[in-house]
CSV table of C-alpha atoms and ligand atoms in Angstrom, one decimal:
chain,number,residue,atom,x,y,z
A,1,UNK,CA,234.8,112.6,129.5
A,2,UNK,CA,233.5,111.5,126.5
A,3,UNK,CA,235.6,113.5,124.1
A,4,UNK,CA,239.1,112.8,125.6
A,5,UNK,CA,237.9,109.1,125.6
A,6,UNK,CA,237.1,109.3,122.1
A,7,UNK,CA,240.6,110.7,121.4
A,8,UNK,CA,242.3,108.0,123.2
A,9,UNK,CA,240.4,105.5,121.0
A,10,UNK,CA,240.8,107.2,118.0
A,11,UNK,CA,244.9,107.7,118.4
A,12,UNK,CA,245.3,104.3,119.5
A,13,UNK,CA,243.5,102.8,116.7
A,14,UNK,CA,245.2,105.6,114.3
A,15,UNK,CA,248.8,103.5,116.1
A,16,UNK,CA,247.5,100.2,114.2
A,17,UNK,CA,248.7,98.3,116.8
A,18,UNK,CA,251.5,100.0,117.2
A,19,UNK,CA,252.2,101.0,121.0
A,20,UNK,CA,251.5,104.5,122.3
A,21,UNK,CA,253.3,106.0,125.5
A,22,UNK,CA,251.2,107.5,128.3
A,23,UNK,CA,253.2,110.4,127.8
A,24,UNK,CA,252.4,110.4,124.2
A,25,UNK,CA,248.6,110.4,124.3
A,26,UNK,CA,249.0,113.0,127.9
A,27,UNK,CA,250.4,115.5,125.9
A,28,UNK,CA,248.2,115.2,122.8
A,29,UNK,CA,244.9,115.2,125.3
A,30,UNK,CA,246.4,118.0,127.8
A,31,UNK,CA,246.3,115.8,130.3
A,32,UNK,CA,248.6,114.0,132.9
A,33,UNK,CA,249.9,110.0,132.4
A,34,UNK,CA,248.0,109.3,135.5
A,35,UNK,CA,244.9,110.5,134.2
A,36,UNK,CA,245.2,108.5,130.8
A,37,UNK,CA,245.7,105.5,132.6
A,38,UNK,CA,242.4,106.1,133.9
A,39,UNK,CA,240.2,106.0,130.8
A,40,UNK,CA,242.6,103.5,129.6
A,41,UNK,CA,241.0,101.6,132.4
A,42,UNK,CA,237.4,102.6,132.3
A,43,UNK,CA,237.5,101.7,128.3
A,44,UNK,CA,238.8,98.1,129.3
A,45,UNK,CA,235.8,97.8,131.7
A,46,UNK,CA,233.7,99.0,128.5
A,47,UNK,CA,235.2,95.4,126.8
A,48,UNK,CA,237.9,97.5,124.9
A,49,UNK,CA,240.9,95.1,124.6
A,50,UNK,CA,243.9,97.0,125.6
A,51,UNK,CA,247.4,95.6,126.3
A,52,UNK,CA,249.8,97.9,128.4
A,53,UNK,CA,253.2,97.5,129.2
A,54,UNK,CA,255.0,100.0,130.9
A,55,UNK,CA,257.9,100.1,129.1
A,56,UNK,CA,256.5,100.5,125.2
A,57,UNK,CA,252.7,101.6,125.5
A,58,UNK,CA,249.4,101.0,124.9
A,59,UNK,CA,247.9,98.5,122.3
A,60,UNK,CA,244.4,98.3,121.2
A,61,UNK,CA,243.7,94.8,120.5
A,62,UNK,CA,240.0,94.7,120.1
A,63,UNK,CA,236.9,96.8,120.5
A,64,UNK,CA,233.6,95.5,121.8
A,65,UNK,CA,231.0,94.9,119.4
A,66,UNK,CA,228.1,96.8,121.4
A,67,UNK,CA,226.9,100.2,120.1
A,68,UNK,CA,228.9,102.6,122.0
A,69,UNK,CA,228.6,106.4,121.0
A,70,UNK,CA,231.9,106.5,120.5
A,71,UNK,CA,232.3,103.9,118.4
A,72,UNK,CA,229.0,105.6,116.6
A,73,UNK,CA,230.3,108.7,116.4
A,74,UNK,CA,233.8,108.2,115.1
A,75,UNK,CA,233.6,108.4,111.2
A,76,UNK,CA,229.7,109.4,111.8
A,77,UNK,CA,229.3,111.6,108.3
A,78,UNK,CA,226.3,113.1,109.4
A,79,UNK,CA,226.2,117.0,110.2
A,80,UNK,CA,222.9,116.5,112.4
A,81,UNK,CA,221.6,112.7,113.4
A,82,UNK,CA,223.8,111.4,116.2
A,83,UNK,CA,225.9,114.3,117.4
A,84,UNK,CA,224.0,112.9,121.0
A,85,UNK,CA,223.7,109.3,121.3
A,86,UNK,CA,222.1,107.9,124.8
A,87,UNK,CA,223.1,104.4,124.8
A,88,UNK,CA,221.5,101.6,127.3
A,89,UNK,CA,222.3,98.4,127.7
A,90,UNK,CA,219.1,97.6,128.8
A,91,UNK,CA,215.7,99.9,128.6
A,92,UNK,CA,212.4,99.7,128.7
A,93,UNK,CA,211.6,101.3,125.2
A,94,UNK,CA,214.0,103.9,123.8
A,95,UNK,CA,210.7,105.1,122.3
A,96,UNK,CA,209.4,106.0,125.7
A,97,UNK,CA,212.8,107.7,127.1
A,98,UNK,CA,212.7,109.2,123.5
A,99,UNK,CA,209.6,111.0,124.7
A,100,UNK,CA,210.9,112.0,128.3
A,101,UNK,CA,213.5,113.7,126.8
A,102,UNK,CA,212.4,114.8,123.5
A,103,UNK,CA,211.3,118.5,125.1
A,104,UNK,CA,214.7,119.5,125.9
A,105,UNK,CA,217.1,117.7,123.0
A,106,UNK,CA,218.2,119.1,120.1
A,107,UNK,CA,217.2,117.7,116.8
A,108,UNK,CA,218.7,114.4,116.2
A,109,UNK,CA,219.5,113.4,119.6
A,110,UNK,CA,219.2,109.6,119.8
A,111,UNK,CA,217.9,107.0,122.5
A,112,UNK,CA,219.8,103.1,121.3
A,113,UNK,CA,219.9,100.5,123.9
A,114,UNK,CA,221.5,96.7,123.2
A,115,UNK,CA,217.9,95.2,124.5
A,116,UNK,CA,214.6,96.2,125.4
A,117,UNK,CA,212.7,94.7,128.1
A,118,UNK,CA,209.1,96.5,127.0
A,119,UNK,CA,209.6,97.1,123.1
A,120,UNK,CA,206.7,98.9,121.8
A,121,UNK,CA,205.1,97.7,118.4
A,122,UNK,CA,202.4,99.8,116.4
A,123,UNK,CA,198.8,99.3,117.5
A,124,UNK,CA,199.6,98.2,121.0
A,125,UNK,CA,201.6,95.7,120.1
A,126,UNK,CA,205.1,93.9,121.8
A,127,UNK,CA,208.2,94.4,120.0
A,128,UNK,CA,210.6,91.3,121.3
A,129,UNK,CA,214.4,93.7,121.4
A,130,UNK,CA,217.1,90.7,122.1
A,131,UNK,CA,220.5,91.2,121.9
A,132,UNK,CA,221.8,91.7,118.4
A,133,UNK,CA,219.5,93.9,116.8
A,134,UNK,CA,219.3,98.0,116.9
A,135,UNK,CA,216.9,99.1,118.8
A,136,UNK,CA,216.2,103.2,118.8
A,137,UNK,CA,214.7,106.8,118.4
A,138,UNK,CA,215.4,109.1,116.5
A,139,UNK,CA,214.3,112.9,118.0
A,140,UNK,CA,213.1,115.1,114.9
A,141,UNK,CA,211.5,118.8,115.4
A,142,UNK,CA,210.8,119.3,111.1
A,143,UNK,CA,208.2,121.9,112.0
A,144,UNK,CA,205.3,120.8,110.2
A,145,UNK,CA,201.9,120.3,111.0
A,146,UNK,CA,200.3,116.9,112.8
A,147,UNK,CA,199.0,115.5,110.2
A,148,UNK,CA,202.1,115.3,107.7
A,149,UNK,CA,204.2,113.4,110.7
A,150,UNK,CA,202.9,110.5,109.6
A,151,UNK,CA,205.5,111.1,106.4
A,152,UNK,CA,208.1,110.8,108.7
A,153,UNK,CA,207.4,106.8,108.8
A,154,UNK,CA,207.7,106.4,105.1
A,155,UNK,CA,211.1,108.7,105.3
A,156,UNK,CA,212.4,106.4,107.9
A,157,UNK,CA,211.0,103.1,106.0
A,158,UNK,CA,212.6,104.3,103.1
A,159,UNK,CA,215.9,104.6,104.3
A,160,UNK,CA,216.0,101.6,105.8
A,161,UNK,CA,215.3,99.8,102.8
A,162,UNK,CA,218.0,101.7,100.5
A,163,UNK,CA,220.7,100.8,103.4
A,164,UNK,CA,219.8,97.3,103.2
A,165,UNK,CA,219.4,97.2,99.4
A,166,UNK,CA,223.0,98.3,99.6
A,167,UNK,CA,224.1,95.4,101.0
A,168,UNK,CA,222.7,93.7,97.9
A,169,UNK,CA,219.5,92.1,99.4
A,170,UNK,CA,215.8,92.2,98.1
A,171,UNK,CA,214.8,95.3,101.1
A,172,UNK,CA,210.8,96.1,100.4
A,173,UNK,CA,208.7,97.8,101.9
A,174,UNK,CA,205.0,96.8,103.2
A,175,UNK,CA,202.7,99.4,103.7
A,176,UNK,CA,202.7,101.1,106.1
A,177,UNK,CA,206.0,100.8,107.9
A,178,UNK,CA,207.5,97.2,107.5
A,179,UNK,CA,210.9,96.6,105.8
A,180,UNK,CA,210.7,93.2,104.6
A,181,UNK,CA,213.2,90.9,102.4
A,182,UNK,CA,211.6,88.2,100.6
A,183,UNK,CA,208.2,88.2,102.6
A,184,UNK,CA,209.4,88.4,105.9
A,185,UNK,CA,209.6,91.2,108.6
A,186,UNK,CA,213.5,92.7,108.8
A,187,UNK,CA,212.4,96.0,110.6
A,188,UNK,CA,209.2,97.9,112.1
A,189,UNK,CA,208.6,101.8,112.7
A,190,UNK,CA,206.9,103.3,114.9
A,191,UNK,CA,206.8,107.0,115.0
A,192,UNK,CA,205.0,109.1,117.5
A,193,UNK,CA,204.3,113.2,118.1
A,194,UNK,CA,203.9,115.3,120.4
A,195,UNK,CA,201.9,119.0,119.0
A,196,UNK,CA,200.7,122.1,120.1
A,197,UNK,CA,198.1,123.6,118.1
A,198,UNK,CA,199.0,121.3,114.8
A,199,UNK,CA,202.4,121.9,114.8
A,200,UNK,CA,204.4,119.0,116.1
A,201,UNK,CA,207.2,120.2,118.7
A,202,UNK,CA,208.9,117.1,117.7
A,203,UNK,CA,208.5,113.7,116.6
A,204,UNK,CA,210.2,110.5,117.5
A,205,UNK,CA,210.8,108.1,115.0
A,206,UNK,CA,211.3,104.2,117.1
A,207,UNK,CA,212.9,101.8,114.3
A,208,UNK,CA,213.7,98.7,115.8
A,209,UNK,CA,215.8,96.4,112.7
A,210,UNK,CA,216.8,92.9,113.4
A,211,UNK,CA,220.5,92.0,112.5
A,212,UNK,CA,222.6,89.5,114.4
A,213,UNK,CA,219.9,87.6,115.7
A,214,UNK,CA,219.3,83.9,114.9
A,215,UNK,CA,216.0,82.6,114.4
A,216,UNK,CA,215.4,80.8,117.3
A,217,UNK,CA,216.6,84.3,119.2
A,218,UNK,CA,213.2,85.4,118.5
A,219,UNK,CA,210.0,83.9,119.9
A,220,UNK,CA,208.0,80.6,118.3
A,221,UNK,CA,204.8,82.8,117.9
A,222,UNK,CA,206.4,86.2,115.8
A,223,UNK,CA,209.5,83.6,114.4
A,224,UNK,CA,207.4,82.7,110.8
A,225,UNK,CA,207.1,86.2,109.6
A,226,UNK,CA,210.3,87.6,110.5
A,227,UNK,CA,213.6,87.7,109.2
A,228,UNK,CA,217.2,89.0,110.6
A,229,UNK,CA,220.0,90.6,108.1
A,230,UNK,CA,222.2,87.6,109.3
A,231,UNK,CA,220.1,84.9,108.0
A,232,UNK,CA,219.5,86.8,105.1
A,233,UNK,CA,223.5,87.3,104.2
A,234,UNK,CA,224.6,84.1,105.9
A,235,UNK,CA,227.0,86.2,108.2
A,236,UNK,CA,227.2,88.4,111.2
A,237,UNK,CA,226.8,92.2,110.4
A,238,UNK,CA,229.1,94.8,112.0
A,239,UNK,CA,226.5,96.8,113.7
A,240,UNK,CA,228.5,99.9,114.3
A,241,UNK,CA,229.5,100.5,110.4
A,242,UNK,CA,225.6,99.3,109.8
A,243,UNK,CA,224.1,102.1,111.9
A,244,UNK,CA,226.8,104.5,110.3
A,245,UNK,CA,225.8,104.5,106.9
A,246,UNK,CA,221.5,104.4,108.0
A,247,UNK,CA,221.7,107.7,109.9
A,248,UNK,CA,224.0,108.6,106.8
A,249,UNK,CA,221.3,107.2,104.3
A,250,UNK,CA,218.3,108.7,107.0
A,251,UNK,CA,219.9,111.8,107.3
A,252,UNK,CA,220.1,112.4,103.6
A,253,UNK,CA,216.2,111.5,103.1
A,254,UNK,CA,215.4,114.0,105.7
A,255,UNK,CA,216.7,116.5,104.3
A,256,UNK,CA,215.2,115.6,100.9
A,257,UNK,CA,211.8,115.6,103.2
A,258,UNK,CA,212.5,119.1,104.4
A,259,UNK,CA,213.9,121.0,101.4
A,260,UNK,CA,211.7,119.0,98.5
A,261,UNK,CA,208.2,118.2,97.1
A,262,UNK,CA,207.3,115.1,98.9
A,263,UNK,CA,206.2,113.4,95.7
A,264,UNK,CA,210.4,112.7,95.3
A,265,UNK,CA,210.2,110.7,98.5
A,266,UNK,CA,206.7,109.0,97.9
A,267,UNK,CA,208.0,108.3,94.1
A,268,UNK,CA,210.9,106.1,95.8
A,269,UNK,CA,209.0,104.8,98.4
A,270,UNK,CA,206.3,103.8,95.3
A,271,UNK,CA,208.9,102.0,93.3
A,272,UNK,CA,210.4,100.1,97.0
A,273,UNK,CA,206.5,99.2,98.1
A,274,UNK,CA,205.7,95.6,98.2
A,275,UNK,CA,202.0,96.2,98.8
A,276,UNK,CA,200.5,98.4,95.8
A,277,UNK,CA,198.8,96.2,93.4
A,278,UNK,CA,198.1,93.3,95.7
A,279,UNK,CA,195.2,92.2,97.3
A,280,UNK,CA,194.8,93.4,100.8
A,281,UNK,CA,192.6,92.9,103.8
A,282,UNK,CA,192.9,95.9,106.6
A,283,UNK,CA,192.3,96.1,110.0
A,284,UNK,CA,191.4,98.9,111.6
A,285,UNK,CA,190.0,99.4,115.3
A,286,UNK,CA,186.6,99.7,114.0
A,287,UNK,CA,186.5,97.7,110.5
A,288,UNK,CA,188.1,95.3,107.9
A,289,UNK,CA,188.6,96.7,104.2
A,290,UNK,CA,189.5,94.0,101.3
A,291,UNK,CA,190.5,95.0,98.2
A,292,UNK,CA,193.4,96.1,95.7
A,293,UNK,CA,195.5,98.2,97.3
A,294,UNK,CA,196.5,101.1,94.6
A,295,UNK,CA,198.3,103.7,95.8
A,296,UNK,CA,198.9,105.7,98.9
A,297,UNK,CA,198.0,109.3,99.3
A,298,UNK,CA,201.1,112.3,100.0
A,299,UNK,CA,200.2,112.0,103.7
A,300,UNK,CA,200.6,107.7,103.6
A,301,UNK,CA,197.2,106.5,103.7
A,302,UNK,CA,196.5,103.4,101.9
A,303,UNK,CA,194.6,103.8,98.9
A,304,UNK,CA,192.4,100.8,98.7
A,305,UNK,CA,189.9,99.9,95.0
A,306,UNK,CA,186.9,97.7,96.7
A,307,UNK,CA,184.9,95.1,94.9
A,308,UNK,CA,182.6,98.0,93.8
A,309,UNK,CA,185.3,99.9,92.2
A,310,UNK,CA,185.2,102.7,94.7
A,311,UNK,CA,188.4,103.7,96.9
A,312,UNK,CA,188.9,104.0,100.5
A,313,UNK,CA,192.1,105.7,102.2
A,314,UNK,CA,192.9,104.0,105.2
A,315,UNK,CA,195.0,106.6,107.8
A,316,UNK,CA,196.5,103.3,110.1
A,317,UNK,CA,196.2,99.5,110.1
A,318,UNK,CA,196.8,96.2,109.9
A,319,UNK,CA,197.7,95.2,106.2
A,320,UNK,CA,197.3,91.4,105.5
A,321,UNK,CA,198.5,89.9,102.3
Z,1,BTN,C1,206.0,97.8,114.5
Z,1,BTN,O1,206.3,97.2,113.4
Z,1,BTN,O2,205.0,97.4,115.1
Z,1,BTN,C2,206.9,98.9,115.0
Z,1,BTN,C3,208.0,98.4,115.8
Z,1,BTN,C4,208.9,99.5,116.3
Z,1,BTN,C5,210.0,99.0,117.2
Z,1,BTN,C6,211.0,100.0,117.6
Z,1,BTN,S1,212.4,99.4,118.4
Z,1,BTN,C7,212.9,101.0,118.9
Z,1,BTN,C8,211.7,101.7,119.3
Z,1,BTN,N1,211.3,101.5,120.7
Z,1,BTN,C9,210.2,100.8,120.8
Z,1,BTN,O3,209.7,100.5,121.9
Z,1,BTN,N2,209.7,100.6,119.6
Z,1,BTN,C10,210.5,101.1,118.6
């Protein structure tokens, strides 16, 4: 189904408005008139806006502005992130279906839904998913051992922020996994692993980035601190082309990850990071640690100089600056 709808799409939009016969797109897909009238319908159920007339053709006025996979996947330059795409419309967490899943996907399946209803932040906390942002998980088996996983959120963090910078805004990144522009929370990560033995059998990398939201889409008490690329650019983003060139952008720091020292990635995250060389205050489950954040180590601990000049790295917390 999803391949002859594709086609359909893609020759009508090829058309440019122009109208294309049922016969026309039958014999191109191998398949009868009747049968192309019915994903012509089932597309214009899916919000496609698509005038017939049975003399001329079909006309595609419009397409919907929700993150289809087809609409993903055509003119998708990637070669590995995205060739599966499970869309929602509503989900609990695409983190947690991530997970179900994750077992029997290939590498760089991915779980996107238009809202989630039980968004998962890092440390137990609730991610608010409403309508307009891109909410999703990537599933990653690198092959490495548990503990370098954790490189997987400044890969991810980093990414983000070069796609944004792209767009010509300030993208920085707060340790440890928090795109912000000019102070205020754009995007959050949160990557989890499943391993056997120390080698992770994959790794799903949640990154939930607020775009077309307005402010007052997202709740009073999380509203101060956070920003959306719409506010930022003073106009509505098209997500589709958006998510395009991140798995693009993601895809290419991946590989980086996999075939290079990981200095190359740390060394850009480094010269992104919006924490090193301010003062921090960390909370961790069992303790708070103040000082001057310095560094972070190849594995993306915080590297933390205390008032008695001695240095603490700090695996996972809450950074306050
Ligand atoms: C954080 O900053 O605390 C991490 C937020 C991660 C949110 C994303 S949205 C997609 C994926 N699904 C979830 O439930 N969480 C992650």
């Amino acid at each position: 189904m999803g391949d002859k709808r594709s086609r359909i799409i893609k020759a009508l939009k090829d058309a440019q408005k122009t109208p294309v016969s049922g016969e026309e797109l039958g014999l191109k897909l191998g398949i009868s008139r009747t049968m192309v009238w019915k994903y012509i319908k089932s597309l214009q159920a899916d919000g496609y806006e698509i005038e017939s007339s049975p003399k001329r053709g079909y006309v595609l006025k419009s397409v919907p502005q929700l993150l289809y996979p087809d609409e993903i996947q055509m003119g998708l330059k990637t070669t590995l992130l995205g060739k599966k795409i499970h869309y929602f419309e509503e989900v609990s967490s695409t983190n947690s279906v991530a997970k179900e899943i994750a077992a029997s996907e290939e590498e760089g399946a991915l779980v996107i839904a238009e809202i989630q209803k039980g968004g998962r932040g890092r440390m137990g906390r609730e991610w608010v998913s409403p309508h307009g942002g891109i909410w999703m998980s990537v599933i990653l088996k690198p092959g490495i051992p548990l503990r370098h996983a954790s490189r997987l959120t400044l890969v991810a963090g980093l990414a983000v922020a070069n796609v944004i910078r792209d767009m010509g805004l300030d993208a920085r990144i707060k340790w440890p996994n928090d795109v912000r522009i000019n102070g205020k929370k754009v995007c959050g990560i949160l990557t989890e692993a499943k391993a056997e033995v120390d080698r992770v059998d994959y790794v799903v990398l949640g990154i939930g980035i607020n775009v077309n939201m307005d402010l007052k889409d997202i709740p009073e008490s999380f509203r101060a601190g956070s920003t959306t690329l719409k506010v930022e650019l003073g106009k509505h983003i098209r997500r589709v082309s958006f998510l395009q060139d991140f798995l693009f952008e993601l895809e290419q720091q991946y590989i980086s990850f996999k075939t290079q020292p990981f200095s190359h990635i740390l060394n850009d995250w480094l010269a992104l990071s919006d924490t090193i060389g301010r003062e921090v205050k960390v909370t961790t489950p069992s303790r708070i640690i103040e000082g001057r954040a310095v560094g972070v180590t190849p594995d993306g601990a915080l590297i933390i100089r205390k008032a008695d000049n001695t240095k603490e790295e700090i695996i996972a917390g809450r950074c306050i600056y």
